[in-house]
Amino acid sequence: MSAVTDTVAAAAPANPISQSIRDSLVVAKRNLIRMTRIPEMVIFGLIQPIMFVVLFSYVFGGSMQIGGSTSPEAYRNFLMAGIFAQTVTFATAGAGAGIADDMHKGLIDRFRSLPMARGAVLTGRTLADLVQTALTVFVLSIVALLVGWRVGSDGDTNVGKVLAAFGLLLLTGYAFTWIGALIGLSVRTPEAATSGGLIWLFPVTFISNSFVDTTHMTPWLRHIAEWNPFSATVQACRTLFGNPGVSPSDAWPMAHPVLASLIYSVVIIAIFRTLAVRKYRSATA
């Protein structure tokens, strides 16, 4: 009787949630191993944000007025939260291109033949991209410290707040990779996914408080920038890092940036994960 019970239990389907988690981790591991075998993917992903740090710090550092000061140090402390946020959101293009490449090569069709959770392919891919993004942010932080960025330059902070800021950055980056996943499933080639993943990111990152104080913008543009989800993350990081922020604003996301960033990220994940999984099912049906 015991043997029969054990056989039935072994034959019973696994818990859907635990199976989805297990399958997602397997796919994530596969993508991480692929990254280690193609190190230029990581290296090229590091070059662009490092270039942004150096160019913006030394080219614009002495010409921007932040909090009444035009010193390069003040601008570097102001700038870094924007560079960090831009870096994690630009991972969107890589996520979209990677998924489009898997679709183009037929890898997704091979995954379909396996007894695995449907959403695990996308979740695993986005988790692997999150690990790569974390590595990029770590290296970028070292470069920022080398060029003169310092936490607590204009306010109180501590280790917990700094870690919370990096946590918000990674959450925002993870949310945006789901947008990239949807783009990657919606186009026919990896090249189109890369272009489609970047073209909309430039206005999102530049019409914000990432590189300039929004008070210098025209009123209608400032209103857009202050309600931009990207701006909320940037302002939250400046608050947690203890760096100079933008001028006071009545806009709710700027008055409550940490909460606003959390809400924006959760909403983006909820919407675009649902759309991406639905698109994946229809694309592979």
mmCIF file of C-alpha atoms in Angstrom:
data_model
loop_
_atom_site.group_PDB
_atom_site.id
_atom_site.type_symbol
_atom_site.label_atom_id
_atom_site.label_comp_id
_atom_site.label_asym_id
_atom_site.label_seq_id
_atom_site.Cartn_x
_atom_site.Cartn_y
_atom_site.Cartn_z
ATOM 1 C CA MET A 1 0.000 0.000 0.000
ATOM 2 C CA SER A 2 2.814 2.356 0.888
ATOM 3 C CA ALA A 3 4.596 1.597 -2.387
ATOM 4 C CA VAL A 4 1.441 2.366 -4.370
ATOM 5 C CA THR A 5 0.970 5.634 -2.494
ATOM 6 C CA ASP A 6 4.545 6.636 -3.176
ATOM 7 C CA THR A 7 4.123 5.822 -6.866
ATOM 8 C CA VAL A 8 0.957 7.904 -7.129
ATOM 9 C CA ALA A 9 2.590 10.794 -5.293
ATOM 10 C CA ALA A 10 5.582 10.657 -7.624
ATOM 11 C CA ALA A 11 3.292 10.626 -10.640
ATOM 12 C CA ALA A 12 1.194 13.535 -9.371
ATOM 13 C CA PRO A 13 1.867 16.877 -11.065
ATOM 14 C CA ALA A 14 4.225 19.229 -9.241
ATOM 15 C CA ASN A 15 2.985 22.358 -7.562
ATOM 16 C CA PRO A 16 2.619 24.942 -10.385
ATOM 17 C CA ILE A 17 4.271 27.710 -8.389
ATOM 18 C CA SER A 18 7.265 25.631 -7.316
ATOM 19 C CA GLN A 19 7.619 24.260 -10.847
ATOM 20 C CA SER A 20 7.549 27.773 -12.301
ATOM 21 C CA ILE A 21 10.231 28.930 -9.852
ATOM 22 C CA ARG A 22 12.409 25.893 -10.522
ATOM 23 C CA ASP A 23 12.065 26.222 -14.309
ATOM 24 C CA SER A 24 12.766 29.942 -14.170
ATOM 25 C CA LEU A 25 15.980 29.354 -12.214
ATOM 26 C CA VAL A 26 17.086 26.692 -14.697
ATOM 27 C CA VAL A 27 16.578 29.075 -17.622
ATOM 28 C CA ALA A 28 18.322 31.860 -15.701
ATOM 29 C CA LYS A 29 21.294 29.559 -15.062
ATOM 30 C CA ARG A 30 21.441 28.711 -18.758
ATOM 31 C CA ASN A 31 21.593 32.380 -19.700
ATOM 32 C CA LEU A 32 24.218 33.177 -17.050
ATOM 33 C CA ILE A 33 26.428 30.349 -18.313
ATOM 34 C CA ARG A 34 26.011 31.732 -21.826
ATOM 35 C CA MET A 35 27.161 35.154 -20.615
ATOM 36 C CA THR A 36 30.326 33.698 -19.078
ATOM 37 C CA ARG A 37 31.133 31.961 -22.366
ATOM 38 C CA ILE A 38 30.665 35.200 -24.309
ATOM 39 C CA PRO A 39 32.449 37.724 -22.034
ATOM 40 C CA GLU A 40 32.321 40.481 -24.665
ATOM 41 C CA MET A 41 28.593 40.754 -23.931
ATOM 42 C CA VAL A 42 29.417 41.886 -20.402
ATOM 43 C CA ILE A 43 32.423 43.993 -21.418
ATOM 44 C CA PHE A 44 30.545 45.954 -24.076
ATOM 45 C CA GLY A 45 27.693 46.411 -21.626
ATOM 46 C CA LEU A 46 30.139 48.112 -19.230
ATOM 47 C CA ILE A 47 31.799 50.421 -21.737
ATOM 48 C CA GLN A 48 28.802 52.636 -22.516
ATOM 49 C CA PRO A 49 27.851 53.594 -18.916
ATOM 50 C CA ILE A 50 31.515 54.213 -18.062
ATOM 51 C CA MET A 51 31.764 56.527 -21.066
ATOM 52 C CA PHE A 52 28.662 58.386 -19.900
ATOM 53 C CA VAL A 53 30.166 58.869 -16.434
ATOM 54 C CA VAL A 54 33.452 60.222 -17.746
ATOM 55 C CA LEU A 55 31.996 62.382 -20.522
ATOM 56 C CA PHE A 56 29.200 63.953 -18.493
ATOM 57 C CA SER A 57 31.433 64.478 -15.459
ATOM 58 C CA TYR A 58 34.247 66.251 -17.278
ATOM 59 C CA VAL A 59 32.478 67.800 -20.283
ATOM 60 C CA PHE A 60 29.420 69.224 -18.490
ATOM 61 C CA GLY A 61 30.717 69.249 -14.933
ATOM 62 C CA GLY A 62 31.842 72.876 -14.906
ATOM 63 C CA SER A 63 28.906 74.352 -16.815
ATOM 64 C CA MET A 64 25.893 73.039 -14.874
ATOM 65 C CA GLN A 65 24.441 74.938 -11.938
ATOM 66 C CA ILE A 66 23.266 72.642 -9.160
ATOM 67 C CA GLY A 67 21.943 74.150 -5.957
ATOM 68 C CA GLY A 68 23.518 77.491 -6.794
ATOM 69 C CA SER A 69 26.936 75.935 -7.377
ATOM 70 C CA THR A 70 28.724 75.350 -10.678
ATOM 71 C CA SER A 71 31.515 73.233 -9.197
ATOM 72 C CA PRO A 72 32.262 69.962 -11.002
ATOM 73 C CA GLU A 73 31.995 68.085 -7.692
ATOM 74 C CA ALA A 74 28.419 69.259 -7.143
ATOM 75 C CA TYR A 75 27.390 68.142 -10.598
ATOM 76 C CA ARG A 76 29.051 64.738 -10.253
ATOM 77 C CA ASN A 77 27.116 64.055 -7.059
ATOM 78 C CA PHE A 78 23.937 65.226 -8.797
ATOM 79 C CA LEU A 79 24.677 63.229 -11.937
ATOM 80 C CA MET A 80 25.414 59.755 -10.654
ATOM 81 C CA ALA A 81 21.878 58.785 -9.659
ATOM 82 C CA GLY A 82 20.796 59.619 -13.213
ATOM 83 C CA ILE A 83 23.629 57.586 -14.737
ATOM 84 C CA PHE A 84 22.826 54.611 -12.517
ATOM 85 C CA ALA A 85 19.150 54.763 -13.467
ATOM 86 C CA GLN A 86 19.949 55.175 -17.154
ATOM 87 C CA THR A 87 22.252 52.152 -17.030
ATOM 88 C CA VAL A 88 19.654 49.809 -15.519
ATOM 89 C CA THR A 89 16.941 50.929 -17.936
ATOM 90 C CA PHE A 90 19.179 50.564 -20.990
ATOM 91 C CA ALA A 91 19.344 46.854 -20.156
ATOM 92 C CA THR A 92 15.908 46.777 -21.800
ATOM 93 C CA ALA A 93 17.492 46.688 -25.248
ATOM 94 C CA GLY A 94 19.686 43.720 -24.345
ATOM 95 C CA ALA A 95 16.744 41.793 -22.928
ATOM 96 C CA GLY A 96 14.668 42.393 -26.039
ATOM 97 C CA ALA A 97 17.498 41.469 -28.394
ATOM 98 C CA GLY A 98 18.265 38.290 -26.445
ATOM 99 C CA ILE A 99 14.685 37.058 -26.540
ATOM 100 C CA ALA A 100 14.329 37.984 -30.222
ATOM 101 C CA ASP A 101 17.532 36.050 -30.945
ATOM 102 C CA ASP A 102 16.192 32.981 -29.120
ATOM 103 C CA MET A 103 12.990 33.225 -31.135
ATOM 104 C CA HIS A 104 14.898 33.669 -34.401
ATOM 105 C CA LYS A 105 17.122 30.617 -33.765
ATOM 106 C CA GLY A 106 14.218 28.393 -32.775
ATOM 107 C CA LEU A 107 15.358 27.971 -29.181
ATOM 108 C CA ILE A 108 11.921 28.951 -27.905
ATOM 109 C CA ASP A 109 10.399 26.124 -29.948
ATOM 110 C CA ARG A 110 12.737 23.662 -28.234
ATOM 111 C CA PHE A 111 11.685 24.982 -24.836
ATOM 112 C CA ARG A 112 8.079 24.432 -25.861
ATOM 113 C CA SER A 113 8.713 20.707 -26.261
ATOM 114 C CA LEU A 114 9.801 20.439 -22.630
ATOM 115 C CA PRO A 115 7.380 19.945 -19.689
ATOM 116 C CA MET A 116 8.060 23.378 -18.207
ATOM 117 C CA ALA A 117 6.048 26.399 -17.133
ATOM 118 C CA ARG A 118 5.339 28.706 -20.048
ATOM 119 C CA GLY A 119 6.309 31.932 -18.278
ATOM 120 C CA ALA A 120 9.572 30.441 -16.997
ATOM 121 C CA VAL A 121 11.415 31.136 -20.246
ATOM 122 C CA LEU A 122 10.804 34.879 -19.954
ATOM 123 C CA THR A 123 11.216 35.033 -16.179
ATOM 124 C CA GLY A 124 14.515 33.165 -16.347
ATOM 125 C CA ARG A 125 15.790 35.479 -19.064
ATOM 126 C CA THR A 126 14.879 38.619 -17.127
ATOM 127 C CA LEU A 127 16.474 37.244 -13.936
ATOM 128 C CA ALA A 128 19.719 36.581 -15.798
ATOM 129 C CA ASP A 129 19.624 40.112 -17.201
ATOM 130 C CA LEU A 130 19.100 41.390 -13.653
ATOM 131 C CA VAL A 131 22.307 39.657 -12.509
ATOM 132 C CA GLN A 132 24.237 41.226 -15.387
ATOM 133 C CA THR A 133 22.750 44.626 -14.550
ATOM 134 C CA ALA A 134 23.803 44.258 -10.907
ATOM 135 C CA LEU A 135 27.368 43.516 -12.020
ATOM 136 C CA THR A 136 27.336 46.565 -14.291
ATOM 137 C CA VAL A 137 26.072 48.834 -11.507
ATOM 138 C CA PHE A 138 28.759 47.493 -9.140
ATOM 139 C CA VAL A 139 31.563 48.292 -11.589
ATOM 140 C CA LEU A 140 29.974 51.642 -12.401
ATOM 141 C CA SER A 141 29.893 52.539 -8.700
ATOM 142 C CA ILE A 142 33.642 51.991 -8.476
ATOM 143 C CA VAL A 143 34.208 54.221 -11.506
ATOM 144 C CA ALA A 144 31.931 56.879 -9.984
ATOM 145 C CA LEU A 145 33.935 56.868 -6.770
ATOM 146 C CA LEU A 146 37.137 57.247 -8.783
ATOM 147 C CA VAL A 147 35.843 60.368 -10.574
ATOM 148 C CA GLY A 148 34.737 61.988 -7.317
ATOM 149 C CA TRP A 149 31.197 60.843 -6.513
ATOM 150 C CA ARG A 150 30.489 60.724 -2.778
ATOM 151 C CA VAL A 151 27.349 59.680 -0.888
ATOM 152 C CA GLY A 152 26.109 61.989 1.848
ATOM 153 C CA SER A 153 27.492 65.074 0.119
ATOM 154 C CA ASP A 154 24.375 67.134 0.830
ATOM 155 C CA GLY A 155 22.359 65.184 3.374
ATOM 156 C CA ASP A 156 22.246 62.360 5.892
ATOM 157 C CA THR A 157 22.610 58.801 4.704
ATOM 158 C CA ASN A 158 23.820 55.424 5.904
ATOM 159 C CA VAL A 159 24.649 51.980 4.581
ATOM 160 C CA GLY A 160 21.023 50.891 4.750
ATOM 161 C CA LYS A 161 19.825 53.825 2.656
ATOM 162 C CA VAL A 162 22.580 53.327 0.100
ATOM 163 C CA LEU A 163 21.695 49.645 -0.266
ATOM 164 C CA ALA A 164 18.018 50.592 -0.545
ATOM 165 C CA ALA A 165 18.889 52.977 -3.376
ATOM 166 C CA PHE A 166 20.676 50.233 -5.284
ATOM 167 C CA GLY A 167 17.739 47.932 -4.588
ATOM 168 C CA LEU A 168 15.368 50.463 -6.140
ATOM 169 C CA LEU A 169 17.652 50.744 -9.158
ATOM 170 C CA LEU A 170 17.649 46.989 -9.705
ATOM 171 C CA LEU A 171 13.879 46.812 -9.262
ATOM 172 C CA THR A 172 13.425 49.541 -11.851
ATOM 173 C CA GLY A 173 15.829 47.769 -14.197
ATOM 174 C CA TYR A 174 13.955 44.496 -13.740
ATOM 175 C CA ALA A 175 10.657 46.232 -14.487
ATOM 176 C CA PHE A 176 12.021 47.722 -17.695
ATOM 177 C CA THR A 177 13.395 44.366 -18.883
ATOM 178 C CA TRP A 178 9.817 43.138 -19.105
ATOM 179 C CA ILE A 179 9.164 45.949 -21.565
ATOM 180 C CA GLY A 180 12.180 44.686 -23.488
ATOM 181 C CA ALA A 181 10.803 41.150 -23.346
ATOM 182 C CA LEU A 182 7.555 42.286 -24.929
ATOM 183 C CA ILE A 183 9.448 44.149 -27.650
ATOM 184 C CA GLY A 184 11.652 41.125 -28.327
ATOM 185 C CA LEU A 185 8.581 38.929 -28.799
ATOM 186 C CA SER A 186 6.900 41.483 -31.067
ATOM 187 C CA VAL A 187 9.628 41.896 -33.713
ATOM 188 C CA ARG A 188 11.197 39.515 -36.211
ATOM 189 C CA THR A 189 14.931 40.078 -35.751
ATOM 190 C CA PRO A 190 17.375 40.849 -32.900
ATOM 191 C CA GLU A 191 18.445 44.011 -34.746
ATOM 192 C CA ALA A 192 14.888 45.310 -34.737
ATOM 193 C CA ALA A 193 14.589 44.471 -31.040
ATOM 194 C CA THR A 194 17.746 46.458 -30.251
ATOM 195 C CA SER A 195 16.483 49.496 -32.171
ATOM 196 C CA GLY A 196 12.997 49.176 -30.737
ATOM 197 C CA GLY A 197 14.402 48.824 -27.236
ATOM 198 C CA LEU A 198 16.508 51.989 -27.455
ATOM 199 C CA ILE A 199 14.508 54.454 -29.516
ATOM 200 C CA TRP A 200 11.941 55.173 -26.804
ATOM 201 C CA LEU A 201 14.462 55.086 -23.952
ATOM 202 C CA PHE A 202 16.250 58.257 -25.008
ATOM 203 C CA PRO A 203 13.253 60.582 -24.496
ATOM 204 C CA VAL A 204 12.347 58.734 -21.282
ATOM 205 C CA THR A 205 15.826 59.218 -19.798
ATOM 206 C CA PHE A 206 16.523 62.716 -21.110
ATOM 207 C CA ILE A 207 13.083 64.261 -20.458
ATOM 208 C CA SER A 208 13.688 63.765 -16.760
ATOM 209 C CA ASN A 209 15.685 65.089 -13.839
ATOM 210 C CA SER A 210 18.609 62.769 -14.554
ATOM 211 C CA PHE A 211 21.066 65.234 -16.079
ATOM 212 C CA VAL A 212 19.584 68.697 -15.439
ATOM 213 C CA ASP A 213 17.394 70.414 -12.895
ATOM 214 C CA THR A 214 13.831 70.380 -14.228
ATOM 215 C CA THR A 215 13.330 74.025 -13.193
ATOM 216 C CA HIS A 216 15.286 74.976 -16.318
ATOM 217 C CA MET A 217 12.674 73.309 -18.546
ATOM 218 C CA THR A 218 9.570 74.921 -19.992
ATOM 219 C CA PRO A 219 6.513 74.382 -17.719
ATOM 220 C CA TRP A 220 4.822 71.712 -19.850
ATOM 221 C CA LEU A 221 8.051 69.769 -20.291
ATOM 222 C CA ARG A 222 8.842 70.038 -16.590
ATOM 223 C CA HIS A 223 5.433 68.572 -15.771
ATOM 224 C CA ILE A 224 6.151 65.560 -18.001
ATOM 225 C CA ALA A 225 9.608 65.131 -16.499
ATOM 226 C CA GLU A 226 8.344 65.226 -12.911
ATOM 227 C CA TRP A 227 5.738 62.524 -13.558
ATOM 228 C CA ASN A 228 8.184 60.379 -15.501
ATOM 229 C CA PRO A 229 8.710 57.031 -13.677
ATOM 230 C CA PHE A 230 12.397 57.326 -14.476
ATOM 231 C CA SER A 231 12.573 60.683 -12.641
ATOM 232 C CA ALA A 232 10.997 59.152 -9.535
ATOM 233 C CA THR A 233 13.749 56.533 -9.334
ATOM 234 C CA VAL A 234 16.463 59.133 -9.892
ATOM 235 C CA GLN A 235 15.064 61.413 -7.205
ATOM 236 C CA ALA A 236 14.626 58.485 -4.806
ATOM 237 C CA CYS A 237 18.262 57.509 -5.269
ATOM 238 C CA ARG A 238 19.449 61.078 -4.707
ATOM 239 C CA THR A 239 17.435 61.192 -1.510
ATOM 240 C CA LEU A 240 18.797 57.877 -0.249
ATOM 241 C CA PHE A 241 22.362 58.633 -1.355
ATOM 242 C CA GLY A 242 22.222 62.025 0.382
ATOM 243 C CA ASN A 243 23.169 63.817 -2.829
ATOM 244 C CA PRO A 244 21.766 67.132 -4.086
ATOM 245 C CA GLY A 245 18.351 66.738 -5.661
ATOM 246 C CA VAL A 246 16.288 68.847 -7.985
ATOM 247 C CA SER A 247 14.539 71.976 -6.725
ATOM 248 C CA PRO A 248 11.417 71.448 -4.568
ATOM 249 C CA SER A 249 8.347 70.468 -6.535
ATOM 250 C CA ASP A 250 4.640 70.060 -5.809
ATOM 251 C CA ALA A 251 4.431 67.004 -8.075
ATOM 252 C CA TRP A 252 3.588 63.936 -5.974
ATOM 253 C CA PRO A 253 6.334 61.672 -7.389
ATOM 254 C CA MET A 254 8.964 64.275 -6.544
ATOM 255 C CA ALA A 255 7.592 64.818 -3.044
ATOM 256 C CA HIS A 256 7.446 61.052 -2.334
ATOM 257 C CA PRO A 257 10.078 59.624 -4.689
ATOM 258 C CA VAL A 258 10.823 56.335 -2.905
ATOM 259 C CA LEU A 259 7.173 55.310 -2.702
ATOM 260 C CA ALA A 260 6.525 56.561 -6.243
ATOM 261 C CA SER A 261 9.450 54.547 -7.609
ATOM 262 C CA LEU A 262 8.200 51.388 -5.897
ATOM 263 C CA ILE A 263 4.666 51.873 -7.219
ATOM 264 C CA TYR A 264 5.836 52.620 -10.755
ATOM 265 C CA SER A 265 8.080 49.539 -10.842
ATOM 266 C CA VAL A 266 5.440 47.163 -9.493
ATOM 267 C CA VAL A 267 2.830 48.473 -11.930
ATOM 268 C CA ILE A 268 5.219 48.159 -14.885
ATOM 269 C CA ILE A 269 6.093 44.569 -13.920
ATOM 270 C CA ALA A 270 2.432 43.626 -13.463
ATOM 271 C CA ILE A 271 1.363 45.084 -16.807
ATOM 272 C CA PHE A 272 4.253 44.135 -19.065
ATOM 273 C CA ARG A 273 4.856 40.676 -17.603
ATOM 274 C CA THR A 274 1.226 39.856 -18.272
ATOM 275 C CA LEU A 275 1.448 41.198 -21.818
ATOM 276 C CA ALA A 276 4.784 39.486 -22.486
ATOM 277 C CA VAL A 277 3.632 36.062 -21.265
ATOM 278 C CA ARG A 278 0.436 36.412 -23.302
ATOM 279 C CA LYS A 279 2.464 37.381 -26.360
ATOM 280 C CA TYR A 280 4.814 34.447 -25.781
ATOM 281 C CA ARG A 281 1.934 31.996 -25.641
ATOM 282 C CA SER A 282 0.355 33.358 -28.823
ATOM 283 C CA ALA A 283 3.707 33.547 -30.631
ATOM 284 C CA THR A 284 4.530 29.925 -29.871
ATOM 285 C CA ALA A 285 1.048 28.470 -30.112
#
